[in-house]
Short mmCIF file of C-alpha atoms in Angstrom, two decimals:
data_model
loop_
_atom_site.label_atom_id
_atom_site.label_comp_id
_atom_site.label_asym_id
_atom_site.label_seq_id
_atom_site.Cartn_x
_atom_site.Cartn_y
_atom_site.Cartn_z
CA TYR A 1 98.76 49.14 173.27
CA ARG A 2 95.57 50.72 172.04
CA VAL A 3 94.60 52.16 175.42
CA ILE A 4 98.26 53.74 175.73
CA LEU A 5 97.97 55.29 172.17
CA LEU A 6 94.32 56.48 173.13
CA VAL A 7 95.82 57.85 176.18
CA PHE A 8 98.58 59.84 174.51
CA LEU A 9 96.23 61.08 171.84
CA ILE A 10 94.06 62.61 174.69
CA LEU A 11 96.73 64.10 176.45
CA GLY A 12 98.13 65.50 173.26
CA GLY A 13 94.66 66.95 172.49
CA VAL A 14 94.28 68.57 176.08
CA TRP A 15 97.79 70.04 175.66
CA LEU A 16 97.29 71.39 172.06
CA LEU A 17 93.71 72.97 173.29
CA LEU A 18 95.64 74.55 176.37
CA GLN A 19 98.42 76.21 174.25
CA MET A 20 95.50 77.36 171.90
CA ASN A 21 93.81 79.23 174.91
CA ARG A 22 97.26 80.78 175.64
CA GLY A 23 97.75 82.15 172.30
CA GLN A 24 100.69 80.06 171.92
CA VAL A 25 99.30 78.07 169.00
CA GLN A 26 97.06 79.49 166.29
CA SER A 27 94.38 77.69 164.58
CA PRO A 28 95.21 77.10 160.91
CA PHE A 29 91.21 78.21 160.36
CA ASN A 30 91.51 81.48 161.76
CA PRO A 31 91.40 84.51 159.27
CA THR A 32 94.26 86.13 158.13
CA PRO A 33 95.08 89.73 159.77
CA THR A 34 94.61 91.34 156.39
CA PRO A 35 92.54 90.30 153.46
CA THR A 36 94.84 88.64 150.85
CA ARG A 37 94.24 88.83 147.23
CA SER A 38 95.35 87.03 144.24
CA PRO A 39 97.53 88.85 141.34
CA GLU A 40 95.19 87.84 138.95
CA SER A 41 92.50 89.52 140.55
CA TYR A 42 94.48 92.81 140.50
CA ILE A 43 95.14 92.07 136.97
CA LEU A 44 91.18 91.85 135.99
CA ALA A 45 90.96 95.12 138.02
CA ALA A 46 93.76 96.79 135.97
CA GLN A 47 92.20 95.68 132.77
CA ALA A 48 88.77 96.97 133.98
CA TYR A 49 90.27 100.16 134.95
CA PHE A 50 91.82 100.64 131.44
CA ALA A 51 88.54 99.55 129.75
CA SER A 52 86.92 102.61 131.80
CA GLY A 53 89.63 104.98 130.71
CA LYS A 54 91.05 105.03 134.37
CA LEU A 55 94.78 104.80 133.50
CA ASP A 56 96.12 106.99 136.36
CA ASP A 57 94.32 108.76 139.38
CA PRO A 58 96.85 110.83 140.85
CA ASN A 59 95.05 110.61 144.05
CA SER A 60 94.35 107.17 144.45
CA ASP A 61 95.77 103.81 143.42
CA GLN A 62 92.36 102.72 142.19
CA ASP A 63 93.37 102.72 138.63
CA ALA A 64 95.14 100.59 136.05
CA ILE A 65 98.55 101.33 137.11
CA GLY A 66 98.02 101.13 140.64
CA ALA A 67 96.14 97.83 140.12
CA TYR A 68 99.14 96.12 138.01
CA GLN A 69 101.60 97.71 140.68
CA GLN A 70 99.77 95.82 143.56
CA ALA A 71 99.75 92.64 141.51
CA LEU A 72 103.55 92.77 141.09
CA GLN A 73 103.86 93.35 144.78
CA ILE A 74 102.51 89.82 145.18
CA ASP A 75 104.13 88.10 142.15
CA PRO A 76 107.42 90.39 141.09
CA THR A 77 108.73 87.89 138.53
CA ASN A 78 105.46 88.20 136.24
CA ALA A 79 106.68 89.65 132.87
CA GLN A 80 103.56 89.88 131.22
CA VAL A 81 102.43 91.99 134.09
CA TRP A 82 105.56 94.40 133.80
CA ALA A 83 104.97 94.68 130.03
CA GLN A 84 101.39 95.62 130.54
CA LEU A 85 102.21 97.92 133.35
CA ALA A 86 104.70 99.43 130.80
CA ARG A 87 102.23 99.93 127.99
CA ILE A 88 99.43 101.44 130.39
CA GLN A 89 102.50 103.97 131.46
CA THR A 90 103.05 104.73 128.15
CA TYR A 91 99.58 105.48 126.99
CA SER A 92 98.72 107.66 130.28
CA SER A 93 101.70 110.00 129.67
CA SER A 94 99.45 111.36 126.67
CA THR A 95 97.14 112.72 129.65
CA LEU A 96 99.57 114.60 131.50
CA SER A 97 100.17 118.20 131.40
CA THR A 98 103.66 119.24 130.83
CA ASP A 99 106.42 117.66 128.81
CA GLN A 100 108.51 116.96 131.94
CA GLU A 101 105.69 114.78 133.53
CA ARG A 102 105.23 113.20 130.27
CA LEU A 103 108.93 112.23 130.07
CA ASP A 104 108.96 111.23 133.37
CA ARG A 105 105.95 108.89 133.14
CA LEU A 106 107.56 107.28 129.98
CA GLN A 107 111.02 106.84 132.00
CA GLN A 108 108.91 104.71 134.15
CA ALA A 109 107.33 102.98 131.49
CA LEU A 110 110.90 101.96 130.00
CA THR A 111 112.20 100.83 133.38
CA SER A 112 108.97 98.48 133.50
CA ALA A 113 109.46 97.38 130.12
CA GLU A 114 113.03 96.68 130.47
CA LYS A 115 112.31 94.46 133.57
CA ALA A 116 109.56 92.48 131.55
CA VAL A 117 112.51 91.77 128.95
CA GLU A 118 115.04 90.69 131.45
CA LEU A 119 112.24 88.13 132.86
CA ALA A 120 111.03 86.96 129.58
CA PRO A 121 113.60 87.85 126.93
CA ASP A 122 112.02 85.46 124.33
CA ASP A 123 108.29 86.73 124.55
CA SER A 124 107.37 88.39 121.49
CA THR A 125 104.97 90.80 123.12
CA VAL A 126 106.99 91.67 125.92
CA SER A 127 109.61 92.88 123.14
CA ALA A 128 106.91 94.60 121.19
CA ILE A 129 106.11 96.41 124.10
CA GLU A 130 109.46 97.44 124.79
CA ALA A 131 109.56 98.74 121.16
CA PHE A 132 106.59 100.75 121.77
CA VAL A 133 107.75 102.09 124.93
CA LEU A 134 111.14 103.06 123.55
CA ASP A 135 109.39 104.50 120.31
CA TRP A 136 107.56 106.97 122.50
CA ASN A 137 110.44 107.92 124.49
CA ALA A 138 112.22 108.76 121.17
CA SER A 139 109.44 111.33 120.53
CA SER A 140 109.95 113.29 123.76
CA ASN A 141 110.55 116.96 123.31
CA LEU A 142 113.00 117.14 125.78
CA ILE A 143 115.63 114.83 124.68
CA THR A 144 118.40 115.74 122.31
CA SER A 145 118.21 114.45 118.59
CA ASP A 146 121.26 112.14 119.25
CA GLU A 147 119.23 110.64 121.99
CA SER A 148 116.10 110.21 120.03
CA GLU A 149 118.33 108.48 117.41
CA ALA A 150 119.50 105.97 120.05
CA TYR A 151 115.91 105.39 121.25
CA LEU A 152 114.82 104.76 117.84
CA ALA A 153 117.69 102.27 117.03
CA LYS A 154 116.84 100.45 120.28
CA ALA A 155 113.24 100.23 119.23
CA GLU A 156 113.87 98.96 116.19
CA THR A 157 116.02 96.35 117.36
CA ALA A 158 113.34 95.44 120.12
CA ALA A 159 110.37 95.32 117.57
CA ASN A 160 112.57 93.26 115.00
CA ARG A 161 113.32 90.64 117.81
CA ALA A 162 109.44 90.60 118.52
CA TYR A 163 108.47 89.99 115.29
CA LEU A 164 111.20 87.22 114.70
CA LEU A 165 109.81 85.61 117.69
CA ASP A 166 106.33 85.48 116.56
CA PRO A 167 105.51 86.94 112.71
CA GLN A 168 101.58 86.27 113.47
CA ASN A 169 101.84 88.42 116.57
CA ALA A 170 99.92 91.58 115.53
CA MET A 171 100.88 93.81 118.48
CA ALA A 172 104.22 92.90 117.61
CA LEU A 173 103.31 94.18 113.98
CA ALA A 174 101.68 97.32 115.02
CA PHE A 175 104.24 98.47 117.37
CA TYR A 176 106.96 97.77 114.57
CA ALA A 177 104.89 99.70 112.19
CA GLU A 178 104.86 102.68 114.79
CA VAL A 179 108.88 102.60 115.03
CA LEU A 180 109.19 102.22 111.02
CA LEU A 181 106.81 105.37 110.58
CA ASP A 182 109.01 107.33 113.17
CA GLN A 183 112.19 106.32 111.04
CA GLN A 184 110.05 107.19 108.17
CA LYS A 185 110.05 104.10 106.58
CA TRP A 186 106.31 104.92 105.12
CA ASP A 187 105.60 101.96 102.93
CA GLN A 188 106.93 99.27 105.32
CA ALA A 189 105.02 100.91 108.06
CA LYS A 190 101.88 100.74 106.15
CA GLN A 191 102.20 97.53 105.15
CA TYR A 192 102.77 96.17 108.84
CA ALA A 193 100.11 98.27 110.23
CA THR A 194 97.80 96.82 107.62
CA GLN A 195 98.64 93.30 108.58
CA ALA A 196 98.25 94.03 112.06
CA VAL A 197 94.69 95.04 111.66
CA GLN A 198 93.97 91.86 109.75
CA LEU A 199 95.42 89.67 112.27
CA ALA A 200 93.62 91.28 115.18
CA PRO A 201 90.70 93.31 113.86
CA ASP A 202 89.55 93.47 117.49
CA SER A 203 93.06 95.20 118.70
CA MET A 204 92.74 98.60 119.89
CA ASP A 205 96.49 99.11 119.45
CA ALA A 206 96.26 97.62 116.00
CA HIS A 207 93.67 100.26 114.81
CA ARG A 208 95.45 103.07 116.62
CA VAL A 209 98.57 102.54 114.85
CA LEU A 210 97.17 102.08 111.17
CA GLY A 211 95.19 105.36 112.00
CA THR A 212 98.63 106.98 113.03
CA VAL A 213 100.09 105.80 109.97
CA LEU A 214 97.38 106.61 107.65
CA GLU A 215 97.40 110.15 109.06
CA SER A 216 101.03 110.68 108.35
CA TRP A 217 100.07 109.88 104.66
CA GLY A 218 97.64 112.52 104.89
CA TYR A 219 94.69 110.22 104.47
CA TYR A 220 93.03 111.93 107.39
CA ARG A 221 89.61 110.24 106.30
CA ASP A 222 90.83 106.68 106.68
CA ALA A 223 92.56 107.69 109.89
CA ILE A 224 89.51 109.02 111.34
CA ASP A 225 87.62 105.46 110.48
CA GLU A 226 90.62 103.57 112.12
CA TYR A 227 90.52 105.94 115.35
CA ILE A 228 86.69 105.62 115.48
CA THR A 229 87.04 101.85 115.51
CA ALA A 230 89.64 101.83 118.28
CA SER A 231 87.55 103.86 120.10
CA LYS A 232 84.56 101.71 119.66
CA LEU A 233 86.71 98.94 121.02
CA THR A 234 87.87 101.18 124.12
CA PRO A 235 85.29 103.63 124.36
CA ASN A 236 86.99 105.66 127.44
CA LEU A 237 90.38 106.43 126.16
CA THR A 238 90.57 110.33 126.02
CA PHE A 239 93.68 110.49 123.46
CA LEU A 240 91.41 108.42 120.84
CA TYR A 241 88.92 111.11 120.73
CA LEU A 242 91.73 113.86 120.69
CA ARG A 243 93.13 112.03 117.35
CA ILE A 244 89.71 111.90 115.87
CA GLY A 245 89.05 115.71 116.54
CA LEU A 246 92.36 116.54 115.07
CA GLY A 247 91.72 114.66 111.76
CA TYR A 248 88.46 116.78 111.31
CA ARG A 249 90.18 119.83 112.20
CA GLN A 250 92.62 118.97 109.21
CA LEU A 251 89.60 118.27 107.03
CA GLN A 252 88.20 121.69 108.13
CA VAL A 253 85.01 120.06 109.53
CA PHE A 254 85.45 121.87 112.65
CA ASN A 255 81.80 121.38 114.40
CA THR A 256 82.67 117.82 114.26
CA ALA A 257 86.12 118.26 115.66
CA LEU A 258 84.48 120.24 118.64
CA GLU A 259 82.17 117.25 119.22
CA TYR A 260 85.21 115.02 119.66
CA PHE A 261 87.13 117.23 121.77
CA GLU A 262 84.34 117.94 123.76
#
């Protein structure tokens, strides 16, 4: 029986070698036709692009938006990636030239945010980013006042949901503050933005929102300090330097304002 078994194994081996030589059987150790990457590698690349200020390159997908989109091609059910894509798309809208381009990008961000919420309705950060995206959509110059109010109402609902899911989530507090600010609820906006910075002193989003709140109160020097802190955390984001420059312009320190614009 052992001899018969060995004969069958030998014959099977010979058959397999012949099939491989004819190309009818592929070796499992052959390289794949195209290189494969994990979603995590694209996510790390997207984070690196964001840190370098390369949010959107019209001539290439070698940017934060492109990297997140490539990650989603591999794993389209990752709610966190959809949410971060929405966040980057929203921030990138500030770098575009026309109101229509900005609105188009914000609408793309809203689609991404809604997909994230669909996949993870109980995730505080996902809901917070949805509130952020809705709030920026409400600020577009190309929509009616009724549409703006509708966006703000939805933003408040999303922000409140994010806060209830995790009251210690600094991003939820920061984006809730931004919504409250646009609803002219000044005191509550300042309270939430300050709390967000206390919870996450290393968060660019928290410092940016607190700077925006302070700027709306006319505390331009304090707002500048928050924007500068945000720019130190993420030193390659253009819109932060623009806010600093505008703050110095309000203080009539024009030479310093020009330095930041440059």
